[in-house]
Amino acid sequence: MSIGRILGGLAAAFVIVLGLLFLISFSVSQSVGVLVVGLLMVGLGVLLLLVLFVWRKPTQVRVTERTEIVQKVDLSGELTPEQLTPAGPSWISAR
């Protein structure tokens, strides 16, 4: 589970709880605005939970096969492996 899903779930839970508090306070204040805000917040929190955990499928990339690349070079003429070694560093045996 990624950090984004955890933070999104916590944010959705916070919005739902805040919306429920607005709905509870509606019984005291009897204000239609408080009811509308509470319903919108609960709906937004539920929608956020749906987007995070139901509709968005986690992408899983699995590498099961190993790819091996072989390059074949056809050189004209007669060459020996000693002629193909690069000249320079001391790790190459002296000629």
Coordinates of N, CA, C and O in Angstrom, one line a residue:
M1 N 0.8 -1.2 0.0 CA 0.0 0.0 0.0 C 0.9 1.2 0.0 O 1.8 1.4 0.8
S2 N 0.6 2.1 -0.9 CA 1.5 3.3 -1.0 C 1.1 4.4 0.0 O 0.0 4.4 0.5
I3 N 2.0 5.3 0.1 CA 1.7 6.4 1.1 C 0.6 7.3 0.6 O -0.2 7.8 1.4
G4 N 0.4 7.4 -0.7 CA -0.7 8.2 -1.2 C -2.1 7.6 -0.9 O -3.0 8.3 -0.5
R5 N -2.2 6.3 -0.9 CA -3.4 5.7 -0.6 C -3.7 5.8 0.9 O -4.9 5.9 1.4
I6 N -2.7 5.7 1.7 CA -2.9 5.8 3.2 C -3.3 7.2 3.5 O -4.3 7.4 4.3
L7 N -2.6 8.2 3.0 CA -3.0 9.6 3.2 C -4.4 10.0 2.7 O -5.2 10.7 3.3
G8 N -4.7 9.4 1.5 CA -6.0 9.6 0.9 C -7.1 9.0 1.8 O -8.2 9.6 1.9
G9 N -6.9 7.8 2.3 CA -7.8 7.2 3.2 C -8.1 7.9 4.5 O -9.2 8.1 4.9
L10 N -7.0 8.5 5.0 CA -7.1 9.3 6.2 C -7.9 10.6 5.9 O -8.7 11.0 6.8
A11 N -7.6 11.2 4.8 CA -8.3 12.4 4.4 C -9.8 12.1 4.2 O -10.7 12.9 4.7
A12 N -10.1 11.0 3.6 CA -11.5 10.6 3.3 C -12.2 10.4 4.7 O -13.4 10.8 4.9
A13 N -11.6 9.7 5.6 CA -12.2 9.4 6.9 C -12.4 10.7 7.6 O -13.4 10.9 8.3
F14 N -11.5 11.7 7.5 CA -11.6 13.0 8.2 C -12.8 13.7 7.7 O -13.6 14.3 8.4
V15 N -12.9 13.7 6.3 CA -14.1 14.4 5.7 C -15.4 13.8 6.1 O -16.4 14.5 6.4
I16 N -15.4 12.5 6.1 CA -16.7 11.8 6.5 C -17.1 12.1 8.0 O -18.2 12.4 8.3
V17 N -16.1 12.1 8.9 CA -16.4 12.3 10.3 C -16.8 13.8 10.4 O -17.7 14.1 11.2
L18 N -16.1 14.7 9.7 CA -16.5 16.1 9.8 C -18.0 16.3 9.3 O -18.8 17.1 9.9
G19 N -18.3 15.6 8.2 CA -19.6 15.7 7.6 C -20.7 15.2 8.6 O -21.8 15.7 8.7
L20 N -20.3 14.1 9.3 CA -21.3 13.5 10.3 C -21.5 14.5 11.5 O -22.6 14.6 12.0
L21 N -20.4 15.2 11.8 CA -20.5 16.2 12.9 C -21.5 17.3 12.5 O -22.3 17.8 13.3
F22 N -21.4 17.7 11.2 CA -22.3 18.7 10.7 C -23.7 18.2 10.7 O -24.7 19.0 11.0
L23 N -23.9 16.9 10.3 CA -25.3 16.4 10.3 C -25.8 16.3 11.8 O -27.0 16.5 12.0
I24 N -25.0 16.0 12.7 CA -25.4 15.9 14.1 C -25.8 17.3 14.6 O -26.8 17.5 15.3
S25 N -25.0 18.3 14.2 CA -25.3 19.7 14.6 C -26.5 20.2 14.0 O -27.1 21.2 14.4
F26 N -27.0 19.6 12.9 CA -28.2 20.1 12.3 C -29.4 19.9 13.2 O -30.4 20.7 13.2
S27 N -29.4 18.9 14.0 CA -30.5 18.6 14.9 C -30.6 19.8 16.0 O -31.7 20.0 16.5
V28 N -29.5 20.4 16.2 CA -29.5 21.5 17.2 C -29.9 22.9 16.5 O -30.7 23.6 17.0
S29 N -29.2 23.1 15.4 CA -29.4 24.5 14.8 C -30.6 24.6 13.8 O -31.0 25.7 13.6
Q30 N -31.0 23.5 13.3 CA -32.1 23.4 12.3 C -31.9 24.3 11.1 O -32.8 24.9 10.6
S31 N -30.6 24.5 10.7 CA -30.3 25.3 9.6 C -30.1 24.4 8.4 O -29.4 23.4 8.4
V32 N -30.7 24.8 7.3 CA -30.6 24.0 6.1 C -29.2 24.0 5.5 O -28.7 23.0 4.9
G33 N -28.5 25.1 5.7 CA -27.1 25.2 5.2 C -26.2 24.1 5.8 O -25.4 23.5 5.2
V34 N -26.4 23.9 7.1 CA -25.6 22.9 7.8 C -25.9 21.5 7.3 O -25.0 20.7 7.2
L35 N -27.2 21.3 7.0 CA -27.6 20.0 6.5 C -26.9 19.7 5.1 O -26.4 18.6 4.9
V36 N -26.9 20.7 4.3 CA -26.4 20.6 2.9 C -24.9 20.4 3.0 O -24.3 19.5 2.3
V37 N -24.2 21.2 3.8 CA -22.7 21.0 3.9 C -22.4 19.6 4.5 O -21.5 19.0 4.0
G38 N -23.1 19.2 5.5 CA -22.9 17.8 6.0 C -23.1 16.7 5.0 O -22.3 15.8 4.9
L39 N -24.2 16.8 4.3 CA -24.4 15.8 3.2 C -23.4 15.8 2.1 O -22.9 14.7 1.7
L40 N -23.0 17.0 1.7 CA -21.9 17.1 0.7 C -20.6 16.6 1.2 O -19.9 15.9 0.5
M41 N -20.3 16.8 2.5 CA -19.0 16.3 3.0 C -19.0 14.8 3.1 O -18.0 14.2 2.8
V42 N -20.1 14.2 3.6 CA -20.1 12.8 3.7 C -20.1 12.2 2.3 O -19.4 11.2 2.0
G43 N -20.8 12.7 1.3 CA -20.7 12.2 -0.1 C -19.4 12.4 -0.7 O -18.9 11.4 -1.4
L44 N -18.7 13.5 -0.4 CA -17.3 13.7 -0.9 C -16.3 12.6 -0.3 O -15.5 12.1 -1.0
G45 N -16.5 12.4 1.0 CA -15.6 11.4 1.6 C -15.8 10.0 1.1 O -14.9 9.3 0.8
V46 N -17.1 9.6 0.9 CA -17.4 8.3 0.3 C -16.9 8.2 -1.1 O -16.3 7.2 -1.5
L47 N -17.1 9.2 -1.9 CA -16.5 9.2 -3.3 C -15.0 9.1 -3.3 O -14.5 8.4 -4.1
L48 N -14.4 9.8 -2.4 CA -12.9 9.7 -2.3 C -12.5 8.3 -1.9 O -11.5 7.7 -2.5
L49 N -13.2 7.7 -1.0 CA -12.9 6.3 -0.6 C -13.1 5.3 -1.8 O -12.3 4.4 -2.0
L50 N -14.1 5.5 -2.6 CA -14.4 4.7 -3.7 C -13.3 4.8 -4.8 O -12.8 3.9 -5.4
V51 N -12.9 6.1 -5.0 CA -11.8 6.3 -6.0 C -10.5 5.7 -5.6 O -9.8 5.0 -6.3
L52 N -10.2 5.8 -4.3 CA -8.9 5.3 -3.8 C -8.8 3.8 -3.7 O -7.8 3.2 -4.1
F53 N -9.9 3.1 -3.3 CA -9.8 1.7 -3.0 C -10.6 0.8 -3.9 O -10.4 -0.4 -3.9
V54 N -11.6 1.3 -4.7 CA -12.4 0.4 -5.5 C -12.1 0.6 -7.0 O -11.7 -0.4 -7.7
W55 N -12.2 1.8 -7.4 CA -12.1 2.0 -8.9 C -10.6 2.0 -9.4 O -10.4 1.6 -10.5
R56 N -9.7 2.4 -8.6 CA -8.3 2.5 -9.0 C -7.6 1.2 -8.7 O -7.3 0.9 -7.5
K57 N -7.3 0.4 -9.7 CA -6.6 -0.9 -9.5 C -5.1 -0.6 -9.3 O -4.6 0.2 -10.1
P58 N -4.5 -1.3 -8.4 CA -3.0 -1.1 -8.3 C -2.3 -1.8 -9.5 O -2.7 -2.8 -10.0
T59 N -1.3 -1.1 -10.0 CA -0.6 -1.6 -11.2 C 0.6 -2.4 -10.6 O 1.3 -2.0 -9.8
Q60 N 0.6 -3.6 -11.1 CA 1.7 -4.5 -10.7 C 2.5 -4.9 -11.9 O 2.0 -5.5 -12.9
V61 N 3.8 -4.6 -11.9 CA 4.7 -5.0 -13.0 C 5.6 -6.1 -12.5 O 6.3 -5.9 -11.5
R62 N 5.5 -7.2 -13.1 CA 6.4 -8.3 -12.7 C 7.3 -8.7 -13.9 O 6.8 -8.9 -15.0
V63 N 8.5 -8.8 -13.6 CA 9.5 -9.3 -14.6 C 9.8 -10.7 -14.3 O 10.3 -11.1 -13.3
T64 N 9.3 -11.6 -15.2 CA 9.4 -13.0 -15.0 C 10.5 -13.6 -16.0 O 11.0 -14.6 -15.7
E65 N 10.7 -12.9 -17.1 CA 11.7 -13.5 -18.0 C 12.9 -12.6 -18.1 O 12.9 -11.4 -17.9
R66 N 14.0 -13.3 -18.3 CA 15.3 -12.5 -18.5 C 15.6 -12.5 -20.0 O 15.6 -13.6 -20.6
T67 N 15.9 -11.4 -20.5 CA 16.2 -11.2 -21.9 C 17.7 -11.2 -22.1 O 18.4 -10.5 -21.5
E68 N 18.1 -12.0 -23.0 CA 19.5 -12.1 -23.3 C 19.7 -11.6 -24.8 O 19.1 -12.1 -25.7
I69 N 20.6 -10.7 -25.0 CA 20.9 -10.2 -26.3 C 22.2 -10.7 -26.7 O 23.2 -10.5 -26.0
V70 N 22.3 -11.3 -27.9 CA 23.5 -11.8 -28.5 C 23.7 -11.1 -29.8 O 22.9 -11.0 -30.7
Q71 N 24.9 -10.5 -29.9 CA 25.3 -9.8 -31.1 C 26.4 -10.5 -31.9 O 27.4 -10.8 -31.3
K72 N 26.1 -10.9 -33.1 CA 27.1 -11.6 -33.9 C 27.6 -10.6 -34.9 O 26.9 -9.9 -35.6
V73 N 29.0 -10.6 -35.0 CA 29.7 -9.8 -36.0 C 30.4 -10.6 -37.0 O 31.2 -11.5 -36.6
D74 N 30.2 -10.3 -38.2 CA 30.9 -11.0 -39.3 C 32.0 -10.1 -39.8 O 31.7 -9.1 -40.4
L75 N 33.3 -10.5 -39.6 CA 34.4 -9.7 -40.0 C 35.0 -10.4 -41.2 O 35.2 -11.6 -41.3
S76 N 35.4 -9.5 -42.2 CA 36.1 -10.1 -43.3 C 37.6 -10.3 -43.1 O 38.2 -9.5 -42.3
G77 N 38.2 -11.2 -43.7 CA 39.6 -11.5 -43.5 C 39.9 -12.4 -42.3 O 39.0 -12.8 -41.6
E78 N 41.1 -12.7 -42.1 CA 41.5 -13.6 -41.0 C 41.9 -12.8 -39.8 O 42.9 -12.0 -39.9
L79 N 41.3 -12.9 -38.7 CA 41.6 -12.2 -37.5 C 41.8 -13.2 -36.4 O 41.1 -14.2 -36.3
T80 N 42.6 -12.8 -35.5 CA 42.8 -13.6 -34.3 C 42.3 -12.8 -33.1 O 42.2 -11.6 -33.2
P81 N 42.0 -13.5 -32.0 CA 41.5 -12.7 -30.8 C 42.5 -11.7 -30.3 O 42.1 -10.7 -29.7
E82 N 43.8 -11.9 -30.5 CA 44.8 -11.0 -30.0 C 44.7 -9.7 -30.8 O 45.0 -8.6 -30.3
Q83 N 44.3 -9.7 -32.0 CA 44.2 -8.5 -32.8 C 43.0 -7.7 -32.5 O 42.9 -6.5 -32.8
L84 N 42.0 -8.3 -31.8 CA 40.8 -7.6 -31.5 C 40.9 -6.9 -30.1 O 40.0 -6.1 -29.8
T85 N 41.9 -7.2 -29.3 CA 41.9 -6.6 -28.0 C 42.4 -5.1 -28.1 O 43.2 -4.8 -28.9
P86 N 41.8 -4.2 -27.3 CA 42.1 -2.8 -27.4 C 43.6 -2.5 -26.9 O 44.0 -3.2 -25.9
A87 N 44.2 -1.6 -27.5 CA 45.6 -1.3 -27.0 C 45.4 -0.2 -25.9 O 44.5 0.6 -26.0
G88 N 46.3 -0.3 -25.0 CA 46.2 0.8 -24.0 C 46.5 0.4 -22.6 O 47.7 0.3 -22.2
P89 N 45.5 0.1 -21.8 CA 45.7 0.0 -20.3 C 46.6 -1.2 -20.0 O 46.8 -2.1 -20.8
S90 N 47.1 -1.1 -18.8 CA 48.1 -2.1 -18.3 C 47.5 -3.5 -18.0 O 48.2 -4.5 -17.8
W91 N 46.1 -3.6 -17.9 CA 45.5 -4.9 -17.6 C 45.6 -5.8 -18.8 O 45.3 -7.0 -18.7
I92 N 46.0 -5.3 -20.0 CA 46.1 -6.2 -21.1 C 47.5 -6.7 -21.1 O 48.5 -6.0 -20.8
S93 N 47.7 -8.0 -21.4 CA 49.0 -8.6 -21.3 C 49.9 -8.0 -22.4 O 49.5 -7.6 -23.4
A94 N 51.2 -7.9 -22.0 CA 52.2 -7.3 -22.9 C 52.4 -8.2 -24.1 O 52.4 -9.4 -24.0
R95 N 52.7 -7.6 -25.2 CA 52.9 -8.3 -26.4 C 54.4 -8.5 -26.7 O 55.2 -7.9 -26.4

